[in-house]
Coordinates of C-alpha atoms and ligand atoms in Angstrom, one line a residue:
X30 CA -169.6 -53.3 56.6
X31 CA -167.7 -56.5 55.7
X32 CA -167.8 -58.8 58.9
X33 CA -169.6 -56.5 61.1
X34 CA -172.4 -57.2 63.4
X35 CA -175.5 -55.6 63.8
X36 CA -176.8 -55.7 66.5
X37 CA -178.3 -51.7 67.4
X38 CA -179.8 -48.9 64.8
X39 CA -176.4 -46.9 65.9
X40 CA -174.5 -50.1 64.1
X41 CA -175.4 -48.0 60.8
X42 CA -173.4 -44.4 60.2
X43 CA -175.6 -42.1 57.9
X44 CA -173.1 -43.1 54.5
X45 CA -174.2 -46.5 55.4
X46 CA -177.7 -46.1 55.3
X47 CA -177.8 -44.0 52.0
X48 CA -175.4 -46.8 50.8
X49 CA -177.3 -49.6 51.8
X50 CA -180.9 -47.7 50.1
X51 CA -178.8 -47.0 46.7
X52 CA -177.9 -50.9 46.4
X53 CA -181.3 -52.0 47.3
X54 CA -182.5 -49.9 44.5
X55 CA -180.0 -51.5 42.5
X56 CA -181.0 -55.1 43.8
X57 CA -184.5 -54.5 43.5
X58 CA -184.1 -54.1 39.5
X59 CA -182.1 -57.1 39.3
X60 CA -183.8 -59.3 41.2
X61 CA -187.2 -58.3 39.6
X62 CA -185.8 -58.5 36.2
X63 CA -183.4 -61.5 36.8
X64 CA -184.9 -63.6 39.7
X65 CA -181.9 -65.4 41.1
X66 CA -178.3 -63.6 41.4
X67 CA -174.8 -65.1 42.0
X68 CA -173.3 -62.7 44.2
X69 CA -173.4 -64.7 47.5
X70 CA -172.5 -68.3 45.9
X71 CA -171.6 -70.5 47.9
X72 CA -172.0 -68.6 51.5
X73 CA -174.1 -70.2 54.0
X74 CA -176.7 -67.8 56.0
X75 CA -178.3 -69.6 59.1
X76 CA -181.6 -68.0 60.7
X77 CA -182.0 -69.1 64.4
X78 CA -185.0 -67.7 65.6
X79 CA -186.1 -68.5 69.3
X80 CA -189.5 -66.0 69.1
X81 CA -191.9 -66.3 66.3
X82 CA -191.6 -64.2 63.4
X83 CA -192.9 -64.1 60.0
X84 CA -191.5 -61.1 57.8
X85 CA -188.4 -61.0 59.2
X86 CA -187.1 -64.5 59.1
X87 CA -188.2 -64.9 55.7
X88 CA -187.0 -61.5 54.2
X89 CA -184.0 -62.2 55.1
X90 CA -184.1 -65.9 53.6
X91 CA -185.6 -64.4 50.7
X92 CA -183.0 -61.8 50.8
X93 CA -180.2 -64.4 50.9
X94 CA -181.6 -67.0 48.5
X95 CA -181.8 -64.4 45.8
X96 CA -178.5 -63.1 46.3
X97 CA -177.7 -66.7 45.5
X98 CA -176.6 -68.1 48.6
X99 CA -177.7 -70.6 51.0
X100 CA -179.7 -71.0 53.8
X101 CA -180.1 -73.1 57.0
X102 CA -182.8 -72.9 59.2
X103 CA -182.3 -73.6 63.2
X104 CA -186.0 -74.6 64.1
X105 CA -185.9 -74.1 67.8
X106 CA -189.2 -76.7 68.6
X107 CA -187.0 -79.5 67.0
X108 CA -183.4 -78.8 68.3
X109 CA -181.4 -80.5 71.4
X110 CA -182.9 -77.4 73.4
X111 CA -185.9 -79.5 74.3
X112 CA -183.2 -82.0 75.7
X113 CA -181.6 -79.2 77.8
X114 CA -178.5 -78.0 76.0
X115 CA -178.1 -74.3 76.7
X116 CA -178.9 -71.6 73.9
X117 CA -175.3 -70.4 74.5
X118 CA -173.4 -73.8 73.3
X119 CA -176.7 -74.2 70.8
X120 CA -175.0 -70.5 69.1
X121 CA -171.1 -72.5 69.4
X122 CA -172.4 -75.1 67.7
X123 CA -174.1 -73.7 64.7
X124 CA -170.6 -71.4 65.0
X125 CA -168.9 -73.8 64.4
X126 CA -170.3 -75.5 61.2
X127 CA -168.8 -72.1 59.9
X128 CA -171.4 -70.0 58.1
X129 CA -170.7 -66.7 57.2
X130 CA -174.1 -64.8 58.8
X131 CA -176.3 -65.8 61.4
X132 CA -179.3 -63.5 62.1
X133 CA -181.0 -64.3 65.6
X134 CA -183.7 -63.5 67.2
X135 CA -184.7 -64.0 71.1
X136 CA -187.1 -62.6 73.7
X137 CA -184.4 -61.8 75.8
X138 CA -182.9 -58.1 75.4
X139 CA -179.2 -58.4 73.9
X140 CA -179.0 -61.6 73.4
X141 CA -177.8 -60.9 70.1
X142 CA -174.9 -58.8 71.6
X143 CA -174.0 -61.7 73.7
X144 CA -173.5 -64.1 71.4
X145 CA -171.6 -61.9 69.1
X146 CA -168.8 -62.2 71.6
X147 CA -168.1 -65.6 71.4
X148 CA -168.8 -66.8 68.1
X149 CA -166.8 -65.8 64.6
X150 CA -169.5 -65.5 62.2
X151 CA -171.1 -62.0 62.1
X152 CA -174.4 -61.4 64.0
X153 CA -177.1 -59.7 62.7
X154 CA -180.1 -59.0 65.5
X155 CA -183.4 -59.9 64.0
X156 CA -184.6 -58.3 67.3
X157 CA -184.1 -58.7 71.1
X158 CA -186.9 -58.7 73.6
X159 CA -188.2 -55.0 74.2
X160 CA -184.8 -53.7 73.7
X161 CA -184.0 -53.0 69.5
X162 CA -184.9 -54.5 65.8
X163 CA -182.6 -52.7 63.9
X164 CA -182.9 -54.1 60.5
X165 CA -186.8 -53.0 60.8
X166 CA -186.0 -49.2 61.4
X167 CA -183.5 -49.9 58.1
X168 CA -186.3 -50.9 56.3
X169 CA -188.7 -48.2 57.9
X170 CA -186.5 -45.4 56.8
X171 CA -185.9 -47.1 53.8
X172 CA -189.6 -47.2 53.1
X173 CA -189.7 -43.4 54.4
X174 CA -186.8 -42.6 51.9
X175 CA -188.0 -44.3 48.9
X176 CA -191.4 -42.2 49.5
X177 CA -190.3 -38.5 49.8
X178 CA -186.6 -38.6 48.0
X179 CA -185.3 -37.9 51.7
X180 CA -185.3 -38.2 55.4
X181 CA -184.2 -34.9 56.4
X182 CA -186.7 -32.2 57.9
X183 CA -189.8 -34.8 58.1
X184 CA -192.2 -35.0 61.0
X185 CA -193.1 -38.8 62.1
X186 CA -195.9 -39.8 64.5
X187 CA -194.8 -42.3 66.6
X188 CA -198.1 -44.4 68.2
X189 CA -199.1 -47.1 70.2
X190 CA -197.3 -49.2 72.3
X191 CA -194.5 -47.1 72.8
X192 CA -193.1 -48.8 75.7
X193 CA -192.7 -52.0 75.0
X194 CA -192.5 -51.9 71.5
X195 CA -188.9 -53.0 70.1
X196 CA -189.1 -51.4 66.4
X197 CA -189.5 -47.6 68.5
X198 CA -186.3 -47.7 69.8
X199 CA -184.3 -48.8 67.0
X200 CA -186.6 -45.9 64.1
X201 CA -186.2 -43.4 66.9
X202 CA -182.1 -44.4 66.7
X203 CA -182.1 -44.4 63.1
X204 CA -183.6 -41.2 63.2
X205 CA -180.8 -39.2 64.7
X206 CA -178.6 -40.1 61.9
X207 CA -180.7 -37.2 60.0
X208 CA -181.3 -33.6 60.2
X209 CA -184.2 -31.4 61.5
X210 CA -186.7 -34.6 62.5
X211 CA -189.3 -34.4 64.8
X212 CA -191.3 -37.2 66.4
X213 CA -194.7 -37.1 68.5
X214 CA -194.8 -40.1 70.7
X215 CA -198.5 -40.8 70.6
X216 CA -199.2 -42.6 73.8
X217 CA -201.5 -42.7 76.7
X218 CA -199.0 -42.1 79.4
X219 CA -198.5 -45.7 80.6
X220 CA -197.2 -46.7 77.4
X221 CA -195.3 -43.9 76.7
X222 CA -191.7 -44.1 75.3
X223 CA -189.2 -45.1 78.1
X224 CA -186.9 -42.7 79.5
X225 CA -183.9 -44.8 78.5
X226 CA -185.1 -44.6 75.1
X227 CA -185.3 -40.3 74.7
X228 CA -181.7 -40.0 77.0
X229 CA -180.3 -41.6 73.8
X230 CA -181.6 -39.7 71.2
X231 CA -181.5 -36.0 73.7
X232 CA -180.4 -33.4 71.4
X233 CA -180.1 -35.1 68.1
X234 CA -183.4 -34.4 67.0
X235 CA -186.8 -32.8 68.0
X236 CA -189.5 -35.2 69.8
X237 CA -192.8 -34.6 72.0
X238 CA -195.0 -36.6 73.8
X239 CA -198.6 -36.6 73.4
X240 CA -201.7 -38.4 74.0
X241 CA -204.6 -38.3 70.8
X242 CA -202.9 -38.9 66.9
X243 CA -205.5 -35.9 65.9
X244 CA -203.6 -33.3 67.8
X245 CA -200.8 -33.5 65.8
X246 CA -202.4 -36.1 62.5
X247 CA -202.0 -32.3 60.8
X248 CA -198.3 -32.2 61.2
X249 CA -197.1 -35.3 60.5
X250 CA -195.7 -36.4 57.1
X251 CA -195.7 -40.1 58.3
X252 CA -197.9 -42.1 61.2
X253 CA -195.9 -44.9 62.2
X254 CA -198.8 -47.3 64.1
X255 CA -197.8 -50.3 66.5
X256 CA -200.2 -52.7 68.0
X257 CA -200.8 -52.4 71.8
X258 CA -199.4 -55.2 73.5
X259 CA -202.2 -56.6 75.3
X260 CA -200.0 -59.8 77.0
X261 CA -198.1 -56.7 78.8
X262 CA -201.3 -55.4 80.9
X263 CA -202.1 -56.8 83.7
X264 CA -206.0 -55.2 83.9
X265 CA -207.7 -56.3 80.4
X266 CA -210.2 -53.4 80.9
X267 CA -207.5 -51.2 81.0
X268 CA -206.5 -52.5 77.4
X269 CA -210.5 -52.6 76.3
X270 CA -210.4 -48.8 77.3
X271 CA -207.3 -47.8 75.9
X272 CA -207.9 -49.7 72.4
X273 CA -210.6 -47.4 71.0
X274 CA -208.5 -44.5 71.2
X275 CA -205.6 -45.9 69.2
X276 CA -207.4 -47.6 66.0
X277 CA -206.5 -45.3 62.5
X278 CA -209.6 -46.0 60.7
X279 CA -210.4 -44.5 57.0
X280 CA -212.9 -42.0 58.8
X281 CA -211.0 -40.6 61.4
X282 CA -208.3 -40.2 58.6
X283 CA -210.5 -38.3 56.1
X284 CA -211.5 -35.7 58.7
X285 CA -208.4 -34.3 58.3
X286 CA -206.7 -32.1 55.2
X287 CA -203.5 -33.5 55.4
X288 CA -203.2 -37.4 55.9
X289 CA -199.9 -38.8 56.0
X290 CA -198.3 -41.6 55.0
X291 CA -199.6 -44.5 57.3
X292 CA -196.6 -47.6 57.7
X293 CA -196.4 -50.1 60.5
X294 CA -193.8 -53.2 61.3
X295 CA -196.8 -55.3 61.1
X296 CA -197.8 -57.7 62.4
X297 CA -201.4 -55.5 62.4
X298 CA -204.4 -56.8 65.0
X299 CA -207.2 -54.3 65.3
X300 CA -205.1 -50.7 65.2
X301 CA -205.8 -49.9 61.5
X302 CA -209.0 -50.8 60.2
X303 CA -208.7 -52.7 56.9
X304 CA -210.6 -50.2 55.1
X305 CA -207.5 -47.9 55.4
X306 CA -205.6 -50.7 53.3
X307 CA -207.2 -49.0 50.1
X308 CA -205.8 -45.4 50.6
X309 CA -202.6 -44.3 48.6
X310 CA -201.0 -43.3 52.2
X311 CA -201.3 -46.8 53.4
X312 CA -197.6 -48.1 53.1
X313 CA -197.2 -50.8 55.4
X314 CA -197.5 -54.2 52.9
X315 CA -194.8 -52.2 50.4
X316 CA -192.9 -52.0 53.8
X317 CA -192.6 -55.0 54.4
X318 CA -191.5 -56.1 50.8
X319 CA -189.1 -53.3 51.2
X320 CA -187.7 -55.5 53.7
X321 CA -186.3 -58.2 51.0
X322 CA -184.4 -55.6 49.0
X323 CA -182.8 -53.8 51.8
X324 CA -182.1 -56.5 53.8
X325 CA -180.5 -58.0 50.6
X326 CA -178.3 -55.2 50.3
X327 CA -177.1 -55.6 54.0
X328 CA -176.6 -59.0 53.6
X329 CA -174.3 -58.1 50.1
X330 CA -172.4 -55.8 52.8
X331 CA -171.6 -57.9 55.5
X332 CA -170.6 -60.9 53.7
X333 CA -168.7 -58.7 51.4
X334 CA -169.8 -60.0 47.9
Ligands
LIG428 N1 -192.1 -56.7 61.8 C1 -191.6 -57.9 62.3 O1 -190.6 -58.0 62.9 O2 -192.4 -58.9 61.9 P1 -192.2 -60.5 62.3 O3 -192.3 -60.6 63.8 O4 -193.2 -61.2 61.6 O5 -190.8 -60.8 61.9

């Protein structure tokens, strides 16, 4: 993967993503034995985030420190942007102090994909509007993989904001790199998982759409929870109404005889009570550590080091 953007979960063939979960195993002993490592000496990563974020920036600075490289951080809220220069000739110039990753992240669906055509260093998408966060389904499956030895043949719930949510596209992508998977979108029906989103993964895997998790809690081996995006609706009762129905709480999980694993991208508001956080099937802080490791091993990959 030397050189190569990422910029969609189809960026990564299924020998990629078994490579890439092998050497984060192998990083993950290193680093916790070792701390700091040498293998990207001397490269220069820059993060230049336009959107909030908390995991993912600093995963992958983590990620990149411990690999022993550097990083630079464009801080939007300081930059000549508040004077008017344009984001495009913002990317050309951070271009062109030549590092050799930049991982971006913008409201605006494929931005990411834009900019990869006119600057050298590779792009990595740290997710673009509504449209994909592809290094979150790698470490989602990662997290799914390091759990049950495999992918293959499992059963994921899919629930919340299925819509507008931009990890769903990019786990439900990553998905049809595997065999025999099904996935319940659990949704009320205006939130439900857009069309453009199933057309793509048609026929490379089994999915359903429902509207109440304990229909189907039974059958899932994981329960992948995403907050409802209450800035998207424009009646707030609508989103009072709708919350109850989608909160996982350590009740409504224990009245079942099979709970799965519970993750979520995170950040979490009100959709899993905290008294879930207790339960062996809650996954979603390891999750997000997960994300150091495996973003380190992409990272080793695409600078080629
Ligand atoms: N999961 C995720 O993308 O979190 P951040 O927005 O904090 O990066």
């Amino acid at each position: 993967m030397r050189g190569k953007d990422i910029v969609s979960a189809f960026d990564f063939e299924r020998s990629d993503l078994f490579r890439l979960f092998e050497l984060a195993e192998e990083l993950r002993k290193e680093i916790d034995s070792k701390g700091t490592l040498d293998y990207a000496r001397g490269k220069v990563m820059i993060t230049a985030f336009f959107e909030p974020s908390t995991r993912t920036k600093i995963s992958f600075q983590f990620a990149m420190t411990r690999l022993g490289g550097l990083v630079i951080d464009f801080i939007e809220e300081v930059s000549s942007l508040r004077k008017g220069e344009t984001e495009e000739d913002t990317m050309r110039i951070l271009d062109g102090y030549g590092p050799d990753v930049i991982i971006i992240r913008h409201s605006k669906p494929f931005f990411p994909h834009n900019v990869k055509d006119f600057v050298k260093a590779p792009i990595i998408s740290g997710g673009d509007g509504t449209n994909e966060h592809p290094t979150q389904a790698l470490l989602d499956v990662y997290t799914i993989w390091r759990e049950f030895g495999r992918v293959d043949g499992l059963t994921v719930g899919i629930m919340g904001d299925l819509k507008y949510g931009r990890t769903i596209p990019s786990l439900s992508y990553m998905l049809t790199r595997f065999n025999d998977i099904t996935i319940y979108y659990i949704a009320p029906k205006q939130l439900q998982v857009r069309e453009e989103i199933t057309k793509k993964i048609e026929g490379k895997l089994n999915y359903y759409l429902v509207e109440n998790v304990e229909e189907v809690m039974e059958k899932l081996d994981v329960l992948y929870v995403t907050r409802l995006q209450k800035e998207r609706f424009e009646d707030p009762q609508e989103y009072e109404r709708l919350k109850g129905s989608y909160v996982i709480t350590r009740n409504l999980l224990e009245k079942h005889r099979k709970i799965p694993i519970i993750m979520h991208p995170l950040p979490r508001v009100w959709e899993i009570t905290t008294d879930v956080d207790a339960l062996p099937q809650a996954k979603y802080f390891e999750q997000a550590q997960n994300g150091m490791y495996v973003r380190a091993a992409l990272l080793k990959e695409v600078l080629g080091v």
